[in-house]
Each structure stands twice: as structure tokens, then as C-alpha cells.
Short mmCIF file of C-alpha atoms and ligand atoms in Angstrom, two decimals:
data_model
loop_
_atom_site.label_atom_id
_atom_site.label_comp_id
_atom_site.label_asym_id
_atom_site.label_seq_id
_atom_site.Cartn_x
_atom_site.Cartn_y
_atom_site.Cartn_z
CA UNK A 758 0.00 0.00 0.00
CA UNK A 759 1.24 3.53 -0.73
CA UNK A 760 0.55 6.98 0.59
CA UNK A 761 1.21 10.34 -0.90
CA UNK A 762 2.68 13.23 1.04
CA UNK A 763 3.44 16.79 0.06
CA UNK A 764 6.51 18.36 1.62
CA UNK A 765 6.26 21.50 3.74
CA UNK A 766 6.96 23.83 0.85
CA UNK A 767 4.28 22.02 -1.10
CA UNK A 768 6.55 22.12 -4.12
CA UNK A 769 7.23 18.46 -4.68
CA UNK A 770 5.32 15.26 -4.29
CA UNK A 771 6.86 12.36 -2.48
CA UNK A 772 5.39 8.93 -2.89
CA UNK A 773 6.06 6.76 0.16
CA UNK A 774 5.45 3.24 1.44
CA UNK A 775 2.82 3.44 4.20
CA UNK A 776 4.27 0.79 6.48
CA UNK A 777 7.62 2.52 6.86
CA UNK A 778 6.86 5.56 8.96
CA UNK A 779 9.52 5.23 11.65
CA UNK A 780 12.12 7.96 11.71
CA UNK A 781 15.03 5.63 12.43
CA UNK A 782 16.44 2.40 11.09
CA UNK A 783 19.07 -0.23 11.97
CA UNK A 784 22.35 0.10 10.10
CA UNK A 785 25.97 -1.11 10.17
CA UNK A 786 28.01 2.01 10.84
CA UNK A 787 31.78 2.33 10.36
CA UNK A 788 33.14 4.07 13.46
CA UNK A 789 36.92 3.66 13.26
CA UNK A 790 39.35 1.06 11.93
CA UNK A 791 38.45 -2.23 13.60
CA UNK A 792 35.16 -0.80 14.88
CA UNK A 793 31.83 -1.39 13.22
CA UNK A 794 28.58 -0.87 15.13
CA UNK A 795 24.98 -1.78 14.57
CA UNK A 796 23.15 1.46 15.37
CA UNK A 797 19.82 3.19 15.07
CA UNK A 798 20.34 6.04 12.62
CA UNK A 799 17.96 8.46 10.88
CA UNK A 800 16.03 6.86 8.06
CA UNK A 801 16.86 8.45 4.69
CA UNK A 802 14.30 10.34 2.64
CA UNK A 803 14.27 10.88 -1.11
CA UNK A 804 15.18 14.27 -2.57
CA UNK A 805 14.58 15.20 -6.21
CA UNK A 806 15.91 12.49 -8.52
CA UNK A 807 16.47 10.10 -5.62
CA UNK A 808 14.71 7.02 -4.31
CA UNK A 809 14.67 5.20 -1.01
CA UNK A 810 14.81 1.42 -1.17
CA UNK A 811 13.78 -0.85 1.71
CA UNK A 812 16.63 -3.35 1.62
CA UNK A 813 15.46 -6.97 1.51
CA UNK A 814 18.86 -8.63 0.95
CA UNK A 815 22.47 -7.51 0.96
CA UNK A 816 25.92 -8.98 1.50
CA UNK A 817 29.46 -8.16 2.62
CA UNK A 818 32.25 -7.46 0.13
CA UNK A 819 35.97 -8.00 0.59
CA UNK A 820 36.25 -4.24 0.16
CA UNK A 821 34.12 -3.74 3.29
CA UNK A 822 36.70 -5.81 5.14
CA UNK A 823 39.48 -3.57 3.76
CA UNK A 824 37.48 -0.59 5.07
CA UNK A 825 36.99 -2.17 8.46
CA UNK A 826 40.71 -2.88 8.74
CA UNK A 827 41.48 0.75 7.93
CA UNK A 828 43.13 -0.15 4.62
CA UNK A 829 40.69 1.97 2.62
CA UNK A 830 39.72 5.21 4.37
CA UNK A 831 36.13 6.35 4.72
CA UNK A 832 34.64 8.84 7.16
CA UNK A 833 33.49 7.79 10.59
CA UNK A 834 29.71 7.49 10.91
CA UNK A 835 29.08 6.22 7.39
CA UNK A 836 26.76 3.25 6.82
CA UNK A 837 28.76 0.72 4.83
CA UNK A 838 27.89 -1.88 2.18
CA UNK A 839 27.27 -1.55 -1.54
CA UNK A 840 25.29 -4.59 -2.72
CA UNK A 841 21.54 -3.88 -2.37
CA UNK A 842 18.40 -5.70 -3.39
CA UNK A 843 15.14 -4.21 -2.17
CA UNK A 844 11.73 -2.71 -2.69
CA UNK A 845 11.10 0.92 -3.62
CA UNK A 846 9.80 2.67 -0.49
CA UNK A 847 9.91 6.28 -1.63
CA UNK A 848 10.37 8.10 -4.91
CA UNK A 849 11.66 11.65 -5.14
CA UNK A 850 10.38 14.21 -7.60
CA UNK A 851 11.31 13.61 -11.22
CA UNK A 852 11.83 9.85 -11.05
CA UNK A 853 9.48 8.30 -13.58
CA UNK A 854 8.44 4.84 -14.68
CA UNK A 855 8.66 3.28 -11.21
CA UNK A 856 6.13 2.56 -8.48
CA UNK A 857 6.30 2.10 -4.74
CA UNK A 858 6.74 -1.61 -4.10
CA UNK A 859 8.74 -2.35 -7.27
CA UNK A 860 11.50 -4.88 -6.55
CA UNK A 861 14.84 -3.49 -7.65
CA UNK A 862 18.51 -4.36 -7.85
CA UNK A 863 20.93 -1.44 -7.55
CA UNK A 864 24.53 -1.79 -8.69
CA UNK A 865 27.42 -1.15 -6.32
CA UNK A 866 28.42 1.66 -8.67
CA UNK A 867 25.77 4.33 -9.21
CA UNK A 868 26.68 6.47 -12.24
CA UNK A 869 24.79 9.74 -12.80
CA UNK A 870 24.42 9.06 -16.51
CA UNK A 871 24.96 12.75 -17.33
CA UNK A 872 28.56 13.78 -16.68
CA UNK A 873 31.41 13.77 -19.19
CA UNK A 874 32.72 10.44 -17.84
CA UNK A 875 29.31 8.74 -18.08
CA UNK A 876 28.62 10.17 -21.52
CA UNK A 877 31.98 8.92 -22.76
CA UNK A 878 31.16 5.42 -21.51
CA UNK A 879 33.33 5.48 -18.37
CA UNK A 880 30.40 5.16 -15.98
CA UNK A 881 32.47 3.97 -13.03
CA UNK A 882 34.64 7.10 -13.14
CA UNK A 883 31.50 9.28 -12.90
CA UNK A 884 31.94 12.96 -12.00
CA UNK A 885 28.35 13.42 -10.69
CA UNK A 886 27.02 15.76 -13.33
CA UNK A 887 30.43 17.35 -14.05
CA UNK A 888 33.62 15.90 -15.51
CA UNK A 889 35.57 12.81 -14.50
CA UNK A 890 36.37 11.60 -10.99
CA UNK A 891 38.57 8.55 -10.43
CA UNK A 892 36.36 5.86 -8.78
CA UNK A 893 33.63 8.53 -8.60
CA UNK A 894 30.88 6.08 -9.50
CA UNK A 895 31.48 4.14 -6.28
CA UNK A 896 29.43 6.07 -3.73
CA UNK A 897 27.52 3.57 -1.52
CA UNK A 898 29.48 2.88 1.65
CA UNK A 899 32.33 5.01 0.33
CA UNK A 900 31.15 8.63 0.14
CA UNK A 901 27.42 8.23 0.94
CA UNK A 902 25.49 5.88 3.24
CA UNK A 903 25.46 2.30 2.05
CA UNK A 904 23.35 -0.83 1.91
CA UNK A 905 23.94 -2.70 5.19
CA UNK A 906 20.83 -1.09 6.63
CA UNK A 907 17.06 -1.33 6.55
CA UNK A 908 16.78 1.54 4.06
CA UNK A 909 19.07 3.00 1.40
CA UNK A 910 18.92 6.32 -0.42
CA UNK A 911 19.71 5.79 -4.11
CA UNK A 912 21.20 8.80 -5.94
CA UNK A 913 20.40 9.35 -9.62
CA UNK A 914 17.60 6.84 -9.22
CA UNK A 915 16.47 7.08 -12.83
CA UNK A 916 19.83 5.65 -13.95
CA UNK A 917 20.24 3.13 -11.17
CA UNK A 918 17.01 1.31 -10.25
CA UNK A 919 16.90 -1.98 -12.17
CA UNK A 920 13.55 -3.75 -11.89
CA UNK A 921 13.88 -7.43 -10.99
CA UNK A 922 11.93 -9.87 -13.20
CA UNK A 923 9.16 -11.51 -11.13
CA UNK A 924 10.54 -15.01 -11.50
CA UNK A 925 13.92 -14.14 -9.97
CA UNK A 926 14.45 -14.41 -6.21
CA UNK A 927 16.59 -11.93 -4.26
CA UNK A 928 19.25 -14.63 -3.74
CA UNK A 929 19.62 -15.07 -7.48
CA UNK A 930 20.45 -11.42 -8.14
CA UNK A 931 22.17 -9.98 -5.06
CA UNK A 932 25.66 -11.00 -6.22
CA UNK A 933 25.19 -9.23 -9.54
CA UNK A 934 25.48 -5.80 -7.90
CA UNK A 935 29.21 -6.10 -7.44
CA UNK A 936 31.13 -9.35 -7.72
CA UNK A 937 29.48 -10.67 -10.89
CA UNK A 938 29.56 -7.30 -12.59
CA UNK A 939 33.24 -6.95 -11.68
CA UNK A 940 34.31 -10.51 -12.40
CA UNK A 941 32.56 -10.71 -15.75
CA UNK A 942 33.98 -7.30 -16.71
CA UNK A 943 37.43 -8.85 -16.28
CA UNK A 944 36.67 -11.16 -19.20
CA UNK A 945 34.98 -8.40 -21.22
CA UNK A 946 37.81 -5.90 -20.75
CA UNK A 947 40.27 -8.66 -21.66
CA UNK A 948 38.25 -9.07 -24.88
CA UNK A 949 38.01 -12.83 -24.49
CA UNK A 950 37.09 -14.39 -27.84
CA UNK A 951 35.55 -17.78 -28.67
CA UNK A 952 38.32 -20.34 -28.55
CA UNK A 953 40.62 -18.38 -26.23
CA UNK A 954 42.65 -19.84 -23.39
CA UNK A 955 42.13 -17.79 -20.25
CA UNK A 956 43.85 -18.06 -16.88
CA UNK A 957 42.28 -16.44 -13.81
CA UNK A 958 44.60 -15.69 -10.89
CA UNK A 959 42.75 -16.11 -7.57
CA UNK A 960 39.35 -17.74 -7.09
CA UNK A 961 37.84 -15.57 -4.41
CA UNK A 962 34.33 -14.26 -5.14
CA UNK A 963 35.69 -11.88 -7.81
CA UNK A 964 37.91 -14.48 -9.48
CA UNK A 965 35.13 -17.08 -9.46
CA UNK A 966 32.90 -14.63 -11.32
CA UNK A 967 35.76 -13.88 -13.74
CA UNK A 968 35.99 -17.62 -14.38
CA UNK A 969 32.26 -17.71 -15.11
CA UNK A 970 32.71 -14.61 -17.29
CA UNK A 971 35.51 -16.19 -19.36
CA UNK A 972 33.22 -19.13 -20.02
CA UNK A 973 30.34 -16.83 -20.97
CA UNK A 974 32.58 -14.98 -23.43
CA UNK A 975 33.36 -18.24 -25.20
CA UNK A 976 36.77 -19.26 -23.90
CA UNK A 977 37.71 -22.80 -24.90
CA UNK A 978 40.01 -23.38 -21.94
CA UNK A 979 39.63 -21.70 -18.55
CA UNK A 980 42.32 -22.22 -15.92
CA UNK A 981 41.58 -21.17 -12.33
CA UNK A 982 44.41 -20.56 -9.86
CA UNK A 983 44.09 -20.46 -6.07
CA UNK A 984 45.53 -22.10 -2.97
CA UNK A 985 42.32 -22.98 -1.14
CA UNK A 986 40.72 -26.36 -1.77
CA UNK A 987 37.12 -25.15 -1.29
CA UNK A 988 37.68 -22.34 -3.74
CA UNK A 989 39.41 -24.57 -6.29
CA UNK A 990 36.42 -26.92 -6.14
CA UNK A 991 34.04 -23.99 -6.61
CA UNK A 992 36.14 -22.79 -9.57
CA UNK A 993 35.31 -26.02 -11.37
CA UNK A 994 31.65 -25.54 -10.59
CA UNK A 995 31.78 -21.98 -11.99
CA UNK A 996 33.35 -23.06 -15.26
CA UNK A 997 37.08 -23.73 -14.88
CA UNK A 998 38.30 -26.67 -16.98
CA UNK A 999 41.54 -26.97 -15.03
CA UNK A 1000 42.44 -25.68 -11.57
CA UNK A 1001 45.99 -25.07 -10.35
CA UNK A 1002 47.08 -24.85 -6.73
CA UNK A 1003 49.74 -22.13 -6.48
CA UNK A 1004 51.07 -23.74 -3.27
CA UNK A 1005 52.17 -26.89 -5.05
CA UNK A 1006 52.43 -25.98 -8.74
CA UNK A 1007 54.73 -23.79 -10.84
CA UNK A 1008 51.68 -22.03 -12.23
CA UNK A 1009 53.37 -20.03 -14.99
CA UNK A 1010 55.09 -23.01 -16.60
CA UNK A 1011 51.98 -25.15 -16.22
CA UNK A 1012 49.84 -22.50 -17.95
CA UNK A 1013 52.40 -22.21 -20.75
CA UNK A 1014 52.37 -26.00 -21.14
CA UNK A 1015 48.56 -26.32 -21.09
CA UNK A 1016 48.12 -23.51 -23.61
CA UNK A 1017 50.99 -24.36 -25.93
CA UNK A 1018 52.97 -21.19 -25.22
CA UNK A 1019 50.85 -18.82 -23.15
CA UNK A 1020 47.25 -17.78 -22.53
CA UNK A 1021 45.40 -15.31 -24.74
CA UNK A 1022 44.05 -13.51 -21.69
CA UNK A 1023 45.17 -13.53 -18.05
CA UNK A 1024 42.80 -12.09 -15.45
CA UNK A 1025 44.28 -10.84 -12.18
CA UNK A 1026 41.72 -11.01 -9.35
CA UNK A 1027 43.75 -10.56 -6.17
CA UNK A 1028 45.83 -7.37 -6.28
CA UNK A 1029 49.38 -8.47 -5.44
CA UNK A 1030 52.73 -8.09 -7.18
CA UNK A 1031 53.06 -11.87 -7.24
CA UNK A 1032 49.80 -12.60 -9.06
CA UNK A 1033 50.15 -9.56 -11.34
CA UNK A 1034 53.60 -10.72 -12.39
CA UNK A 1035 52.52 -14.35 -12.83
CA UNK A 1036 49.60 -13.17 -14.96
CA UNK A 1037 51.99 -11.20 -17.17
CA UNK A 1038 54.37 -14.15 -17.48
CA UNK A 1039 51.49 -16.49 -18.38
CA UNK A 1040 50.53 -14.51 -21.49
CA UNK A 1041 51.47 -15.23 -25.07
CA UNK A 1042 52.91 -12.26 -27.03
CA UNK A 1043 50.01 -9.98 -27.96
CA UNK A 1044 47.96 -11.25 -25.02
CA UNK A 1045 45.88 -9.14 -22.66
CA UNK A 1046 46.34 -8.85 -18.91
CA UNK A 1047 42.97 -7.81 -17.50
CA UNK A 1048 43.48 -6.56 -13.98
CA UNK A 1049 40.70 -6.42 -11.37
CA UNK A 1050 42.68 -6.49 -8.12
CA UNK A 1051 43.08 -3.45 -5.89
CA UNK A 1052 46.80 -2.89 -5.28
CA UNK A 1053 48.66 -1.02 -2.59
CA UNK A 1054 52.17 0.40 -2.59
CA UNK A 1055 54.05 0.08 -5.87
CA UNK A 1056 53.46 -2.34 -8.68
CA UNK A 1057 56.44 -3.32 -10.86
CA UNK A 1058 56.41 -4.47 -14.47
CA UNK A 1059 59.57 -6.60 -15.03
CA UNK A 1060 60.97 -5.91 -18.51
CA UNK A 1061 61.51 -9.60 -19.30
CA UNK A 1062 57.88 -10.47 -18.55
CA UNK A 1063 56.73 -7.56 -20.72
CA UNK A 1064 58.83 -8.20 -23.83
CA UNK A 1065 60.81 -5.09 -22.81
CA UNK A 1066 57.65 -3.12 -23.65
CA UNK A 1067 57.35 -4.22 -27.29
CA UNK A 1068 55.63 -7.63 -27.15
CA UNK A 1069 52.25 -6.09 -28.04
CA UNK A 1070 51.03 -6.99 -24.56
CA UNK A 1071 48.10 -4.97 -23.21
CA UNK A 1072 47.33 -4.26 -19.57
CA UNK A 1073 43.77 -3.10 -18.91
CA UNK A 1074 42.07 -2.27 -15.61
CA UNK A 1075 38.36 -2.12 -14.74
CA UNK A 1076 36.23 -0.86 -11.87
CA UNK A 1077 32.95 -2.72 -11.39
CA UNK A 1078 30.44 -1.52 -14.02
CA UNK A 1079 27.13 -0.23 -12.61
CA UNK A 1080 23.89 1.40 -13.70
CA UNK A 1081 20.52 -0.13 -14.46
CA UNK A 1082 21.35 -1.34 -17.98
CA UNK A 1083 24.34 -3.29 -16.67
CA UNK A 1084 22.14 -4.83 -13.97
CA UNK A 1085 19.43 -5.66 -16.53
CA UNK A 1086 21.93 -7.52 -18.70
CA UNK A 1087 23.33 -9.48 -15.78
CA UNK A 1088 19.82 -10.39 -14.61
CA UNK A 1089 19.03 -11.59 -18.16
CA UNK A 1090 21.94 -14.04 -17.88
CA UNK A 1091 20.42 -15.45 -14.69
CA UNK A 1092 16.86 -15.42 -16.02
CA UNK A 1093 17.81 -17.45 -19.08
CA UNK A 1094 19.90 -19.98 -17.22
CA UNK A 1095 23.36 -18.85 -18.32
CA UNK A 1096 24.59 -17.88 -14.86
CA UNK A 1097 23.85 -19.19 -11.37
CA UNK A 1098 25.69 -17.58 -8.47
CA UNK A 1099 23.57 -18.99 -5.66
CA UNK A 1100 26.22 -21.63 -4.76
CA UNK A 1101 28.44 -18.72 -3.65
CA UNK A 1102 25.93 -17.68 -0.95
CA UNK A 1103 27.26 -20.08 1.65
CA UNK A 1104 25.95 -18.46 4.87
CA UNK A 1105 22.91 -16.48 6.02
CA UNK A 1106 22.53 -13.89 8.81
CA UNK A 1107 19.90 -11.38 9.91
CA UNK A 1108 21.12 -7.76 9.90
CA UNK A 1109 21.07 -7.83 13.70
CA UNK A 1110 23.91 -10.38 13.58
CA UNK A 1111 25.98 -8.67 10.91
CA UNK A 1112 28.96 -8.32 13.24
CA UNK A 1113 29.10 -12.13 13.49
CA UNK A 1114 28.84 -12.28 9.71
CA UNK A 1115 31.85 -9.93 9.40
CA UNK A 1116 33.84 -12.08 11.80
CA UNK A 1117 33.14 -15.22 9.76
CA UNK A 1118 33.69 -13.57 6.38
CA UNK A 1119 36.82 -11.61 7.25
CA UNK A 1120 38.51 -14.71 8.72
CA UNK A 1121 37.28 -16.97 5.91
CA UNK A 1122 35.95 -19.48 8.41
CA UNK A 1123 33.81 -22.48 7.62
CA UNK A 1124 34.37 -22.38 3.83
CA UNK A 1125 32.56 -19.03 3.53
CA UNK A 1126 32.37 -17.39 0.11
CA UNK A 1127 29.56 -14.83 0.48
CA UNK A 1128 27.07 -14.18 3.27
CA UNK A 1129 23.42 -13.27 2.70
CA UNK A 1130 22.30 -10.52 5.11
CA UNK A 1131 18.59 -9.98 5.65
CA UNK A 1132 17.45 -6.73 7.31
N1 NAD B 2181 37.93 -3.99 -9.81
C1 NAD B 2181 36.90 -3.89 -8.99
O1 NAD B 2181 35.93 -3.20 -9.27
C2 NAD B 2181 36.88 -4.65 -7.72
C3 NAD B 2181 35.67 -4.85 -7.05
C4 NAD B 2181 35.67 -5.60 -5.87
C5 NAD B 2181 36.85 -6.13 -5.41
N2 NAD B 2181 38.03 -5.92 -6.09
C6 NAD B 2181 39.30 -6.48 -5.65
O2 NAD B 2181 39.41 -7.80 -6.19
C7 NAD B 2181 40.32 -8.55 -5.41
C8 NAD B 2181 39.71 -9.89 -5.05
O3 NAD B 2181 38.56 -9.75 -4.25
P1 NAD B 2181 37.87 -11.02 -3.56
O4 NAD B 2181 36.76 -10.50 -2.72
O5 NAD B 2181 37.60 -12.07 -4.55
O6 NAD B 2181 39.11 -11.46 -2.61
P2 NAD B 2181 39.30 -12.63 -1.54
O7 NAD B 2181 40.28 -12.14 -0.58
O8 NAD B 2181 37.99 -13.16 -1.07
O9 NAD B 2181 39.94 -13.79 -2.40
C9 NAD B 2181 41.26 -13.80 -2.74
C10 NAD B 2181 41.66 -15.23 -3.15
O10 NAD B 2181 43.03 -15.20 -3.53
C11 NAD B 2181 43.59 -16.45 -3.21
N3 NAD B 2181 45.05 -16.31 -3.27
C12 NAD B 2181 45.89 -15.82 -2.32
N4 NAD B 2181 47.16 -15.84 -2.78
C13 NAD B 2181 47.10 -16.33 -4.04
C14 NAD B 2181 48.09 -16.57 -5.04
N5 NAD B 2181 49.38 -16.31 -4.85
N6 NAD B 2181 47.69 -17.08 -6.23
C15 NAD B 2181 46.38 -17.35 -6.47
N7 NAD B 2181 45.40 -17.13 -5.56
C16 NAD B 2181 45.77 -16.64 -4.36
C17 NAD B 2181 42.98 -16.75 -1.85
O11 NAD B 2181 43.07 -18.11 -1.53
C18 NAD B 2181 41.54 -16.27 -2.05
O12 NAD B 2181 40.69 -17.32 -2.49
C19 NAD B 2181 40.64 -7.65 -4.19
O13 NAD B 2181 41.84 -6.94 -4.47
C20 NAD B 2181 39.48 -6.68 -4.18
O14 NAD B 2181 39.79 -5.49 -3.51
C21 NAD B 2181 38.04 -5.20 -7.24
ZN1 ZN B 2182 32.55 -4.64 -3.42
ZN1 ZN B 2183 28.31 10.50 -14.29
#
């Protein structure tokens, strides 16, 4: 059921969900490195062009763990999380074509769709109506309140609310917001072609989705690399033909042997010098290194692994693509049976127990891959 309310100035009409009148909500708030608290905070409202979504399912990303450890700085008091599925609870003025109660998926990256970056196709480097801003499209749980809460304010709602087809459950789409969009983009940016040999370094949630992405793009041989038995087993389930354990195998020479001289595309999905360098050394001349990892400190490119700069090797990087059209395409893959990420949702928690969920996820206990959080 919906109600209509006119704001005090009487100048704009807000459409709101009747049941959600409370002024506060539960949310996971970043306080300081190592300190996350479940708090009651003011419930967001929708300004012009915005929407408020009542979150029905969310999850925790490895990036949230980086934030919690103080490795990626955000301001104290921010609600974290950037992977929301929910129901539209409020629509601000100017948002058209949606109704209260619509089920929506919102990408981790929320481009404005109007700035120079967006209009040149670099939606993740969105400048919010102006020019370009590095990582500017990543706002939830970074520069504005995020999704680990009962309600979420969505900026630029017209560009970012992706309606969920009726037949898809929340669990089938929640991982599309970030890890699937990112992982699959690793294969797309690497321009994987039918018949290619692709090696994916690391089989965490991102690498597993890159493995699935390489398969979707038509790779003939997909090699997954990790050092965790559960993850290597999941790599096979997500589409790897061969898995290599970096603890016991000389991965570079094994990839060169399996591919007859080097892979067409190597996807880096960890963010270390070691895996970056191994990815480079695994490539054939003219191959593409598609890098998804987030690095810290310096990253070196050894001249011998790079053909001294003239082996026609390409290195490309990608930030998770967002926006409603990206989400629609990813949901179409699920809807038509091409992609199933539900095996990655290994654990479930109510929002009230999100601190336990962080503890499990951050320490990779009990074979966890992703946790489903229900507000
Ligand atoms: N580009 C983007 O938009 C984007 C988005 C989200 C996350 N990321 C980044 O992607 C990376 C991976 O994220 P995740 O959540 O999958 O990480 P994760 O920590 O869950 O998984 C990392 C995996 O790497 C494996 N590993 C460790 N050392 C290895 C080695 N030497 N060789 C092969 N595998 C090894 C581990 O066993 C683990 O399974 C991180 O750097 C993260 O910050 C990037
Ligand atoms: Zn993330
Ligand atoms: Zn923009």
C-alpha cells in the first residue's frame, strides 16, 4: 500500500510506502578502523531524482573488510555496504516509470548518466554531473550511506534502479550488484574471444565470477588458480576446466604447457605483485592482462615479462560496471539460465547479527564465500 505526502513547501510530491513511517532504522556504521557498530540512525528520505529502497537482501564485500581494517579510508559514521536488493519505499520528484513496491537491484556503482565520464562510456569514473572523478561512480558505503541497513537512499535513481523480473528471487540477483559485474567485466575488458585460453589468478568471489565470465565470453580453456581447496572446487563448478594450486604448482610453466605457449588472456583477481607478475608471465605475445585487483604500494612491471615493452602486450584495468542497464543484462543471464551464483551464498545472517557475519567472512571461516544478510 502507498501513501502520498506533500513536503512543507508544497513544491514536490513524495510517494512513500505506508508501512515505513519510523524515523530511524538499523544500520551497520563504520566508526573507526576495527570498529563497526549496529546502530539506530535516521532513516533516509528521497530528494529530487532520488529514491529510497527498503533493503530486503544484501551482502558483505571483501572491500568492506578492507574498510573495516582501515586499509581503505572512509569517514566515521558512514553506513557501509554496496550490494543492495530491495523494494522501492519512496520516490523523489522527477523519477518516472517506477512505483512504490517495485523490486529493484541497484549496482554497487551508481553512475549519474549525465557527466562527461558517463557520456563517454566510463560510468564507473562518474563525475556526478560534471567531468571525470577517479572511482567517482562508487558512492555507496564510500562517500554516501550504504546498503547494510534497513533503508538505502539511491542517488540518480532514474539511472540506477533496475527492476527485478518476477521469476527471480533476491538470492539469485544480489551477487550481480558487485562481484558478478566486476568478475565478468574482467573477461569483457580482456576481450576474451571464442576459442581463447584464459587463466584467472585467484578464485575468491571476484575471481570465481571472472571464471564464469571467461566461459560466458566463449573461452575454450579456462584455468583457475588459487591455494584454497574449497575455492578450487568452486572454480570447477563456476566453469574452470583446469584448476591449479599455487602452493604446489609452478603455475606459470603449467599454464604455458597447457596452452601451448601462453594464454590469450590472463585475469588478475587478487591485487598483489606476485599474481600480477605471474599473470603477465602467463601470457602469449600480444595477449591481454585484464586486472581487477586493488593494489597497494608500488606495482612493478619486469621488462623480461613484458617483452621489454614491445611484445604487443596490453594491460587493462576495470572498476565494477554499474547502472541499471548493466544490472538488466546481468539479470538476463540469470533469467535465461546462463549464470547461477547462488552456490556462492554459503551463509545467512539477519542484519542484527551482521557483526558475526563480518567475523566469519573476514577470517574466511567455515568455507565461507559470500554471506546473505537480511534486514
Ligand atoms: N575492480 C573492482 O571493481 C573490484 C571490485 C571488488 C573487489 N576488487 C578487488 O578484487 C580482489 C579480489 O577480491 P575477492 O573478494 O575475490 O578477494 P578474496 O580475498 O575473497 O579472495 C582472494 C583469493 O586469492 C587467493 N590467493 C591468495 N594468494 C594467491 C596466489 N598467490 N595465487 C592465487 N590465488 C591466491 C585466496 O586463496 C583467495 O581465495 C581484491 O583486491 C578486491 O579489492 C576489485
Ligand atoms: Zn565490493
Ligand atoms: Zn556521471
